[in-house]
Coordinates of N, CA and C in Angstrom, one line a residue:
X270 N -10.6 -25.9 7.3 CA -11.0 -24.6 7.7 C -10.3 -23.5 6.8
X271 N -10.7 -22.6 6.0 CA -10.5 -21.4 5.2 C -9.4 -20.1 6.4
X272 N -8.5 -20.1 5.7 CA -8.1 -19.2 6.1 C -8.5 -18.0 6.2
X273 N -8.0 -16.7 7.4 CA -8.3 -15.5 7.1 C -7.5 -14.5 6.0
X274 N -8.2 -14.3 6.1 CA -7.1 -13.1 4.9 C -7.8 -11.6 5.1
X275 N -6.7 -10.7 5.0 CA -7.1 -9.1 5.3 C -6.1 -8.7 4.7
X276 N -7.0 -7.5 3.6 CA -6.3 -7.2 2.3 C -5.6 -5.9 2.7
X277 N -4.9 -4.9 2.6 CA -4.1 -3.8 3.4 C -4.1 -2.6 1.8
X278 N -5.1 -1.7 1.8 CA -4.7 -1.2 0.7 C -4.7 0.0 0.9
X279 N -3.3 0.5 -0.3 CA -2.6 1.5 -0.6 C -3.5 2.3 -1.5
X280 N -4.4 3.2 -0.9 CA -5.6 3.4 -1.8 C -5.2 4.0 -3.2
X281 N -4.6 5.4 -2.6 CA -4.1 6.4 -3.8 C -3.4 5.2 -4.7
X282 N -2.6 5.0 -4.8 CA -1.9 4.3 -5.6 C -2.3 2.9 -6.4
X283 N -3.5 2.3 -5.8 CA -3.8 1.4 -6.5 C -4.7 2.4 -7.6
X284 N -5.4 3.3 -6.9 CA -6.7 4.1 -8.2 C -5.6 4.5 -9.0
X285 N -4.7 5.6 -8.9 CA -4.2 5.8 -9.7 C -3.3 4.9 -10.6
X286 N -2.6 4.0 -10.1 CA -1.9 3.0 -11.1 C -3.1 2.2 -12.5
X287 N -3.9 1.7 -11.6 CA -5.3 1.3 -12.1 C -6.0 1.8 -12.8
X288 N -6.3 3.5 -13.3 CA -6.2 4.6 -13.9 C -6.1 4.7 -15.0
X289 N -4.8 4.5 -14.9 CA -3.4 5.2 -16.0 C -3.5 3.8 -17.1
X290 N -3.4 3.0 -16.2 CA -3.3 1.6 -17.1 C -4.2 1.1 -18.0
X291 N -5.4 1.6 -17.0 CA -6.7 0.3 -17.8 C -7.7 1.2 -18.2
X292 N -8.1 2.9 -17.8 CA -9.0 3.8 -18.1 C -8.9 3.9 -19.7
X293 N -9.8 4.1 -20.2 CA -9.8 4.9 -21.4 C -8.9 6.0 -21.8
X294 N -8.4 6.7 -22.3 CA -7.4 8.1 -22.5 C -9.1 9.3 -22.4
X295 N -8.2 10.0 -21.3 CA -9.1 10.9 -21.2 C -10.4 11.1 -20.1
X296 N -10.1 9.6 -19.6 CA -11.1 9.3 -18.5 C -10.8 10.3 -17.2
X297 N -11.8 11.2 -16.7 CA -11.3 12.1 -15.0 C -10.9 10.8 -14.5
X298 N -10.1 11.2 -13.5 CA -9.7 10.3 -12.5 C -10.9 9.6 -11.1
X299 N -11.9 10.7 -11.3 CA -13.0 10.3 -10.4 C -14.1 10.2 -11.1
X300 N -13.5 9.1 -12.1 CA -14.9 8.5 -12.3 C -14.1 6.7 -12.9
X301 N -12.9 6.7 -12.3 CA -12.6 5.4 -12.4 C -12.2 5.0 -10.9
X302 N -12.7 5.8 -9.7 CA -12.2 5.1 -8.2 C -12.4 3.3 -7.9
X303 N -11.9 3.0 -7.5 CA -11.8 1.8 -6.7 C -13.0 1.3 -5.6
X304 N -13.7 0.8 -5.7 CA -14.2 0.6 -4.5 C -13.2 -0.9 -3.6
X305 N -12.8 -0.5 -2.4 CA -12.3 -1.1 -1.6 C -12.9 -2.4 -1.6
X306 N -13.9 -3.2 -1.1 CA -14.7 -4.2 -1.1 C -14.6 -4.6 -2.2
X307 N -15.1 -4.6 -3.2 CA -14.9 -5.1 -4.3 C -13.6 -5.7 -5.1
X308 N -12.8 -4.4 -4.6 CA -11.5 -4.6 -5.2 C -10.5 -5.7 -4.6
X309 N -10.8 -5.7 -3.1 CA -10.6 -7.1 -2.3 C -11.2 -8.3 -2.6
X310 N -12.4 -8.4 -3.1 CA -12.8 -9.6 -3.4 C -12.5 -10.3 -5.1
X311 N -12.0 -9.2 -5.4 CA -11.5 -9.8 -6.9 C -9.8 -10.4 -6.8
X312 N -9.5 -9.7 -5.6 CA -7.9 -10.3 -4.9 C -7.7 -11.9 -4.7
X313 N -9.0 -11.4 -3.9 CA -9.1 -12.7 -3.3 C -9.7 -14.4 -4.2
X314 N -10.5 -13.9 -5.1 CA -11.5 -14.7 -6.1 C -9.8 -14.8 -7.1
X315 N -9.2 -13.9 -7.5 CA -8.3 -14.2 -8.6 C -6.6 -15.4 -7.9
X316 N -7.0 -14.9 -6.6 CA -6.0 -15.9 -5.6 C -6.7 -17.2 -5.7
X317 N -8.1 -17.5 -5.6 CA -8.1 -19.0 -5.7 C -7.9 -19.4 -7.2
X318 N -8.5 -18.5 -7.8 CA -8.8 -18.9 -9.1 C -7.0 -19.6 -10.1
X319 N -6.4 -19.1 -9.5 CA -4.5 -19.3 -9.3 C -4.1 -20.1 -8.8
X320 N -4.8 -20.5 -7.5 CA -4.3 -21.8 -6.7 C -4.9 -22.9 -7.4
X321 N -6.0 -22.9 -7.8 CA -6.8 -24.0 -7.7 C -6.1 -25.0 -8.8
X322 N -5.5 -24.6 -9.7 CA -5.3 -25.9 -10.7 C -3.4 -26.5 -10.2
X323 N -3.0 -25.4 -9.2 CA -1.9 -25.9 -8.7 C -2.1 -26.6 -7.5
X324 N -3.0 -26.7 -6.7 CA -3.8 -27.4 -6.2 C -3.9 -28.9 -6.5
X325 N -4.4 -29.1 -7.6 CA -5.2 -30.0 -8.0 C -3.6 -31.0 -8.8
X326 N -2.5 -30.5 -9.3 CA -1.5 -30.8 -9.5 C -0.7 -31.5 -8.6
X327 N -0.8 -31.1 -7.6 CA -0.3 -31.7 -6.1 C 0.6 -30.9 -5.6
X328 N 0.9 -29.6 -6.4 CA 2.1 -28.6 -6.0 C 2.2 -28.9 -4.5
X329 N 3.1 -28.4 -4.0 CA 3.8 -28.3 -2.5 C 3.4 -27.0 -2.1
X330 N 3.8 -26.7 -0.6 CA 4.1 -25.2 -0.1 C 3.1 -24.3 -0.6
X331 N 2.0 -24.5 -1.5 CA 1.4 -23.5 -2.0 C 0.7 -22.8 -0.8
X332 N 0.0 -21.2 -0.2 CA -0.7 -20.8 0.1 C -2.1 -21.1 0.9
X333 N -2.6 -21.2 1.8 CA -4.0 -21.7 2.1 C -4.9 -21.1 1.6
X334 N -5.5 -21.9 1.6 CA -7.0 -21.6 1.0 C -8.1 -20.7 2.1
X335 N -8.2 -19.5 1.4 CA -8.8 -18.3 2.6 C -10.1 -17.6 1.6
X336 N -10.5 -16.8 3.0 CA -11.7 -16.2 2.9 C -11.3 -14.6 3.4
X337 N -12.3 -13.7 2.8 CA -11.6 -12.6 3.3 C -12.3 -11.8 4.5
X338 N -11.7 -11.8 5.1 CA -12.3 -11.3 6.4 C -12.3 -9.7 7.2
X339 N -11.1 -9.4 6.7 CA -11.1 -7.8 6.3 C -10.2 -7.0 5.0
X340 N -10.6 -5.5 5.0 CA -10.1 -4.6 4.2 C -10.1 -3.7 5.0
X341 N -8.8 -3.2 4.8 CA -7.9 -1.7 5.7 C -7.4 -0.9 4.7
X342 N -7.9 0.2 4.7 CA -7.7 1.5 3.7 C -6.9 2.7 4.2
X343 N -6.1 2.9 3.6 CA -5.5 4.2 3.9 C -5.6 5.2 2.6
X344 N -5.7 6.5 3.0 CA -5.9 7.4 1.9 C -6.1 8.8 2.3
X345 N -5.0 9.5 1.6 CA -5.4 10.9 1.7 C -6.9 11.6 1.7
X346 N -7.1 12.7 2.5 CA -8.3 13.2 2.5 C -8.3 14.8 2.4
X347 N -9.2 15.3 1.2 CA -9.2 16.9 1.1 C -9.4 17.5 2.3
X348 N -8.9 18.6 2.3 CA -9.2 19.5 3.5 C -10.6 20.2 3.1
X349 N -11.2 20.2 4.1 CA -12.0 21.1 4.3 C -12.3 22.5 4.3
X350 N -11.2 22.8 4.5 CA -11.1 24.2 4.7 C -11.0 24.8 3.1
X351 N -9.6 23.9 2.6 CA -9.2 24.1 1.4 C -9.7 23.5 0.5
X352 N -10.6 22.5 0.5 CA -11.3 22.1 -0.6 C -12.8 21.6 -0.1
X353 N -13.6 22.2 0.4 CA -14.8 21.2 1.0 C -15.6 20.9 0.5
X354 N -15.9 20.7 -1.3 CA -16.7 19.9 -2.3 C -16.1 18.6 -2.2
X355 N -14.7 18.4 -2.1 CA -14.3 17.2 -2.5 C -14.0 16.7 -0.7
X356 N -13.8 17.6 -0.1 CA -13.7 16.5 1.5 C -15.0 16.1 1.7
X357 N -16.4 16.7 1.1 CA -17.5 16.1 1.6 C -18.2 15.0 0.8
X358 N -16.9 14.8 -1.1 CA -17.6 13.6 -1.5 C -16.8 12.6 -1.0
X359 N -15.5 12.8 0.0 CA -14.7 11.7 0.4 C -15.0 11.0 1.9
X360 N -15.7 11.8 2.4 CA -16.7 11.5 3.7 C -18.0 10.5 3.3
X361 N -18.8 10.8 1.6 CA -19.4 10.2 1.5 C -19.2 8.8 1.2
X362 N -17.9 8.4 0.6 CA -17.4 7.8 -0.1 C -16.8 6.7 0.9
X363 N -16.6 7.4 2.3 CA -16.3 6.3 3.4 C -17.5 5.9 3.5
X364 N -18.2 6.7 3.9 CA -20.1 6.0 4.9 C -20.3 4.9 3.8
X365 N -20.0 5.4 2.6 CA -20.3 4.1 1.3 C -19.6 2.7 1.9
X366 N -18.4 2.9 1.7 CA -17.8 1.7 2.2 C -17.6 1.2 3.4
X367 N -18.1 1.6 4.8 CA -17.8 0.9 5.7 C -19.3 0.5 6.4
X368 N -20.0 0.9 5.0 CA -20.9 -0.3 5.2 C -21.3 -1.8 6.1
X369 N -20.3 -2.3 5.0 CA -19.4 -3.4 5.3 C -18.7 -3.4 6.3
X370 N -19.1 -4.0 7.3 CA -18.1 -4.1 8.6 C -16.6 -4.7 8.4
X371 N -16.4 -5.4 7.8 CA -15.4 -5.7 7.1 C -14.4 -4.5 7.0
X372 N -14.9 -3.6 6.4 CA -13.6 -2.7 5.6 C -13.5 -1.5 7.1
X373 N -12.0 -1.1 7.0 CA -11.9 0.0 7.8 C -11.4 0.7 6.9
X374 N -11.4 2.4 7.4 CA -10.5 3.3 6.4 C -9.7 4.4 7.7
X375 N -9.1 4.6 7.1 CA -8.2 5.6 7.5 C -7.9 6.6 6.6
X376 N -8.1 7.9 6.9 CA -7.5 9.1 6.4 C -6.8 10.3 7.2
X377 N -5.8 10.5 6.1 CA -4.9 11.7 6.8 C -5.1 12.5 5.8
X378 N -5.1 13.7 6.2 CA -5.6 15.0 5.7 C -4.1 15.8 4.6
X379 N -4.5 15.7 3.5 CA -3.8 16.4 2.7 C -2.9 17.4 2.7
X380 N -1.3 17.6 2.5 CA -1.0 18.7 2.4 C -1.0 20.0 1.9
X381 N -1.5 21.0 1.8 CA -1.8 21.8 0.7 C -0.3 23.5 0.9
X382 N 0.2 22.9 -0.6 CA 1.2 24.5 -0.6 C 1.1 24.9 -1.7
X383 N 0.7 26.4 -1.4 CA 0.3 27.1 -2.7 C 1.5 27.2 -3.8
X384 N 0.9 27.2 -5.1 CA 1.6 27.0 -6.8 C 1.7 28.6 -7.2
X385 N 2.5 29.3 -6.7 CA 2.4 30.5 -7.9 C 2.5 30.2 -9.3
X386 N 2.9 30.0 -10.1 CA 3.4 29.4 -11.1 C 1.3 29.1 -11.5
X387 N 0.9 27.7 -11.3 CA -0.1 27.0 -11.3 C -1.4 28.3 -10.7
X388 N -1.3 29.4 -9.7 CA -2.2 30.3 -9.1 C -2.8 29.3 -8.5
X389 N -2.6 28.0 -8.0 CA -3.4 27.2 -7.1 C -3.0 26.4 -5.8
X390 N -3.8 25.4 -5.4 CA -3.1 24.5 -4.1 C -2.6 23.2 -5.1
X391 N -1.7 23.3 -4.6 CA -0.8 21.8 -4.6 C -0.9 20.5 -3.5
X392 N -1.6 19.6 -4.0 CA -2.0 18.5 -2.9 C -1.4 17.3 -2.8
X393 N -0.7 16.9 -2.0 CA 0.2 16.0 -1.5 C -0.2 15.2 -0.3
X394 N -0.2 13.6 -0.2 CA 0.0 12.5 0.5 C 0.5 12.9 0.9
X395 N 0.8 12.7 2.8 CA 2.1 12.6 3.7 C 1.8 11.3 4.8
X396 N 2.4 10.8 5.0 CA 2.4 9.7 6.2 C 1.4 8.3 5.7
X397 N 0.7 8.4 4.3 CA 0.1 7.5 4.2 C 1.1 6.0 3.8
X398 N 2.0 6.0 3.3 CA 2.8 5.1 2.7 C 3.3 4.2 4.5
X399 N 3.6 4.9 5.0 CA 4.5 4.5 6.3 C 3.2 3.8 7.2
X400 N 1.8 4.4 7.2 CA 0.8 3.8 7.6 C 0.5 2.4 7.3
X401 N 0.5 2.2 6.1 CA 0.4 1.3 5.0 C 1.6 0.2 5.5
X402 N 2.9 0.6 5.2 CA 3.4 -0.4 6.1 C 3.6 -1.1 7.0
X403 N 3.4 -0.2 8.2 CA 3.4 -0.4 9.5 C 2.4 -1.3 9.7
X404 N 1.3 -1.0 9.0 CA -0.2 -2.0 9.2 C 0.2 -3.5 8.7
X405 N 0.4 -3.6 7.3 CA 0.5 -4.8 6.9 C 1.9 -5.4 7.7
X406 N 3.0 -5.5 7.7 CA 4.2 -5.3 8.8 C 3.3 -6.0 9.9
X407 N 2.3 -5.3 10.7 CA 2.3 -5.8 12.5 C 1.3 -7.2 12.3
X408 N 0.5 -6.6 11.3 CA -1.0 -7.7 10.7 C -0.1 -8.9 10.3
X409 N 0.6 -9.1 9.6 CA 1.4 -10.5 9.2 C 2.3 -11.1 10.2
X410 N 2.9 -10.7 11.4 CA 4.1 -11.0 12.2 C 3.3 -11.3 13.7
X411 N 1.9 -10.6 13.6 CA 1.2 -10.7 14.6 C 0.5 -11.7 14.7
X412 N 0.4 -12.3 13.4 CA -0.9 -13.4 13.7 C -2.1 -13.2 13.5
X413 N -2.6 -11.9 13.3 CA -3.9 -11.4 13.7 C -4.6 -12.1 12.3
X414 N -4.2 -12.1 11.0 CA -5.0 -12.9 10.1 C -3.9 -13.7 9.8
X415 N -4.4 -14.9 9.2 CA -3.9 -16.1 8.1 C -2.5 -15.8 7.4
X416 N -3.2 -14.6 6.3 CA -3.1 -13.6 5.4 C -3.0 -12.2 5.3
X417 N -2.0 -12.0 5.1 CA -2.2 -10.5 5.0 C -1.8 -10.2 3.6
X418 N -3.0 -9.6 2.6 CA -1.9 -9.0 1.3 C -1.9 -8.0 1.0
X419 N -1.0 -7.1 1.0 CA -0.7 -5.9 0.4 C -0.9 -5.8 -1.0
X420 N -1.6 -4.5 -0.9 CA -2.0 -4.3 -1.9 C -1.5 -2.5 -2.7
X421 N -0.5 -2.9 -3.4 CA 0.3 -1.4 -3.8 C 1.3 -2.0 -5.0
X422 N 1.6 -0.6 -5.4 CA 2.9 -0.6 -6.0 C 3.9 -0.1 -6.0
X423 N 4.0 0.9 -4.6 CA 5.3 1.7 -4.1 C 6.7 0.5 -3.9
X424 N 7.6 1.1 -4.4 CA 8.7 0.3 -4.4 C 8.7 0.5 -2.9
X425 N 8.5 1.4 -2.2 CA 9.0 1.8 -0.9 C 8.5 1.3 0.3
X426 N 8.1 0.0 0.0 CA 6.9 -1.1 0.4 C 8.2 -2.4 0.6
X427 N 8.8 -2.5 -0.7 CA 9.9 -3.4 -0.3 C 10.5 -3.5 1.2
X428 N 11.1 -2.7 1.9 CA 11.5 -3.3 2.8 C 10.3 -3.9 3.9
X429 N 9.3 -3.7 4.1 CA 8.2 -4.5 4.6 C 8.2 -6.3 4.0
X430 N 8.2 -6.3 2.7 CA 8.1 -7.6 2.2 C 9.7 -8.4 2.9
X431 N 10.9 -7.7 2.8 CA 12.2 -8.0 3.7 C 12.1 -8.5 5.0
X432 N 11.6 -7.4 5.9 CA 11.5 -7.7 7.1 C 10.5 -8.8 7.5
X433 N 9.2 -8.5 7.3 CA 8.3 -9.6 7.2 C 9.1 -10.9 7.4
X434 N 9.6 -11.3 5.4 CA 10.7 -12.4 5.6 C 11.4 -13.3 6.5
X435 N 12.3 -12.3 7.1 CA 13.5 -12.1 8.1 C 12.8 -12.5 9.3
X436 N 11.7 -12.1 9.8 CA 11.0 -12.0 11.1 C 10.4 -13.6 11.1
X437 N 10.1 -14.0 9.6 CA 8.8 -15.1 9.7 C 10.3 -16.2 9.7
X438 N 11.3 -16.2 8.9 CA 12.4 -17.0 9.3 C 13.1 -17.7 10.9
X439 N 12.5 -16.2 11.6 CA 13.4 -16.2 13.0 C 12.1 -16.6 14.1
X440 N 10.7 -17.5 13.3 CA 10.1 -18.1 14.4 C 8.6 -17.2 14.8
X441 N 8.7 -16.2 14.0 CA 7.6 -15.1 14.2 C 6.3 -15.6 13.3
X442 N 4.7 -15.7 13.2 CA 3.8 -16.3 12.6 C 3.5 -15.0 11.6
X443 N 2.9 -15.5 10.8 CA 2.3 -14.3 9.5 C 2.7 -15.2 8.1
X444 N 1.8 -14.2 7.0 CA 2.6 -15.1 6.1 C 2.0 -13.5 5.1
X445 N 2.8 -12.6 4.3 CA 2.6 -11.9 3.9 C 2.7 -11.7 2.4
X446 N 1.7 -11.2 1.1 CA 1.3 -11.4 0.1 C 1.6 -10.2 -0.5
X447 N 1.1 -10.4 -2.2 CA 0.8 -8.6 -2.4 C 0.3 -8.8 -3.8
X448 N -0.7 -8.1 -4.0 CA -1.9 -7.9 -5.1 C -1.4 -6.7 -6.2
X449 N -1.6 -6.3 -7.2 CA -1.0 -5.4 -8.1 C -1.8 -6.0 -9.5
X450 N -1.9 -4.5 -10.1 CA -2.4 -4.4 -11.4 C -1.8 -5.2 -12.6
X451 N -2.4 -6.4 -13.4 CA -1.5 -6.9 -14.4 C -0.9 -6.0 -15.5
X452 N 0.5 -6.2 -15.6 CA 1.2 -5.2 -16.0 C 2.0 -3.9 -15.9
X453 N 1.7 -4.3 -14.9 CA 1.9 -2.8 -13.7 C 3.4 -2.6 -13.4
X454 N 4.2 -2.1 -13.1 CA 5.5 -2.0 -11.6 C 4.9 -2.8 -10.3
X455 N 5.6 -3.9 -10.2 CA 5.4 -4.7 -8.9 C 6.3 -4.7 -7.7
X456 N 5.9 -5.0 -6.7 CA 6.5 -5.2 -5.5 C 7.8 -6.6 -5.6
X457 N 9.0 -6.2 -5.5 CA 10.0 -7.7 -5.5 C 11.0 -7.4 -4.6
X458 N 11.1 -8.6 -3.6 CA 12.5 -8.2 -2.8 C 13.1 -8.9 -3.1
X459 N 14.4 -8.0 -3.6 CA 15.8 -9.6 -3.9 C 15.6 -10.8 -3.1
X460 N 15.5 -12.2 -3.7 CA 16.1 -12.9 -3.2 C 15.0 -13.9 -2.1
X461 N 13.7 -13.5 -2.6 CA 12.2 -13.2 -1.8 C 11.5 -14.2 -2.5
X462 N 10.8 -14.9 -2.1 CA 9.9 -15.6 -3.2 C 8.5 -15.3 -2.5
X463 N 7.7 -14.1 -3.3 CA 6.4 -14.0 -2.8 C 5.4 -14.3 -3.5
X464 N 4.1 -14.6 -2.7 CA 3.0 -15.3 -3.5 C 2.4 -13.8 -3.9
X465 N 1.9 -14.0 -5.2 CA 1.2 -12.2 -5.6 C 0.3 -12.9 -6.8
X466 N -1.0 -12.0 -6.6 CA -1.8 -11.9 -7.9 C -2.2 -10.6 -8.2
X467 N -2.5 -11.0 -8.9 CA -2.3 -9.8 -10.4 C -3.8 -10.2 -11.1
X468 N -4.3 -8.4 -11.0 CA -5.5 -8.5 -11.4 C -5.4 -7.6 -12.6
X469 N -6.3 -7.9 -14.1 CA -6.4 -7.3 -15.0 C -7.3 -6.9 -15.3
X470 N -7.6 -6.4 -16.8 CA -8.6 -4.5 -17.0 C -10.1 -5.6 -16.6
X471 N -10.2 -6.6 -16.5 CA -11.4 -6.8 -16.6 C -11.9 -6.5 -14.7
X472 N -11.2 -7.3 -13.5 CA -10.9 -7.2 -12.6 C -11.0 -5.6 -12.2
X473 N -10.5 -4.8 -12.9 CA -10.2 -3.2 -13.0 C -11.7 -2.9 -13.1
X474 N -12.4 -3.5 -14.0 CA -13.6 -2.5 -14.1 C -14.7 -3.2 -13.2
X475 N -15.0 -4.5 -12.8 CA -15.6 -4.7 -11.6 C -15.5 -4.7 -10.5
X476 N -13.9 -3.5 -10.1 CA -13.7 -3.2 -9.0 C -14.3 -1.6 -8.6
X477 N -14.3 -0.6 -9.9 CA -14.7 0.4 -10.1 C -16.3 0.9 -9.0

């Protein structure tokens, strides 16, 4: 029987890391977005694709062999007030994806403080990062999937991969993962041995 797996992603940060790394120079930023679904299924497709010959070696301890059962999104969202061309293509951009019953999303609404300097709004993420952990965090210790992989590259994610740890040592069920751009800044807790794949520019552009 295939494991569950539910992928936990750090939206902003995966598009932008994903971006910067593997876009062309010069590419807008919104026209290299992520699609969620997709980008899960290349997690997941590049996780067997990894197991399978260590598998077939006889390795030990490796990972189960899973299916992906959900995607959980977090990500800032324009305001309306203050921006409502771009809160109404990010409204669209959910109905797009939660198509798929599969994927849930979450958004919290943008900070906006005016730039004298710039004459404009200044837009800033608040509480998405702490969401993001808290999710993957309860999703792995609870049982609720197989799998849980996080998918980011905020260092500030580390203590999650810690606790997790600590918790699954002391008798608690979960087994918690984490996905990241090849080449990229990755998630490492001292002293941790985590299973992680790493997806590259090709992976990048059939996730787009």
């Amino acid at each position: 029987m295939l494991a569950s797996i539910a992928v936990v992603i750090d939206y902003q940060n995966i598009h932008l890391t994903g971006h910067d790394h593997f876009a062309p120079q010069g590419t807008p930023k919104h026209e290299s977005l992520i699609h969620p679904l997709l980008f899960a299924e290349e997690v997941v497709k590049r996780r067997e694709e990894t197991l399978a010959p260590l598998r077939i070696a006889g390795m030990s301890n490796l990972p189960p062999n899973g299916e992906l059962s959900q995607v959980i999104v977090f990500r800032g969202c324009p305001s309306n007030r203050h921006d409502p061309d771009a809160y109404s293509r990010s409204q669209a951009q959910k109905a797009e994806w939660t198509r798929d019953p599969r994927i849930e999303v979450t958004y919290r609404t943008l900070r906006y403080t005016w730039d004298t300097e710039l004459n404009d709004w200044r837009k800033q993420e608040k509480g998405i990062d702490v969401l993001v952990a808290l999710t993957a965090y309860h999703l792995a210790v609870s049982g609720a999937f197989d799998v849980v992989i996080l998918a980011s590259h905020d260092t500030d994610m580390i203590p999650v991969i810690e606790r997790c740890n600590a918790d699954r040592q002391a008798g608690q069920s979960g087994v918690l993962e984490i996905a990241h751009w090849e080449g990229c800044k990755r998630l490492q807790a001292k002293g941790i041995t985590t299973w992680r794949t790493a997806l590259g520019a090709p992976a990048f552009v059939r996730s787009r």
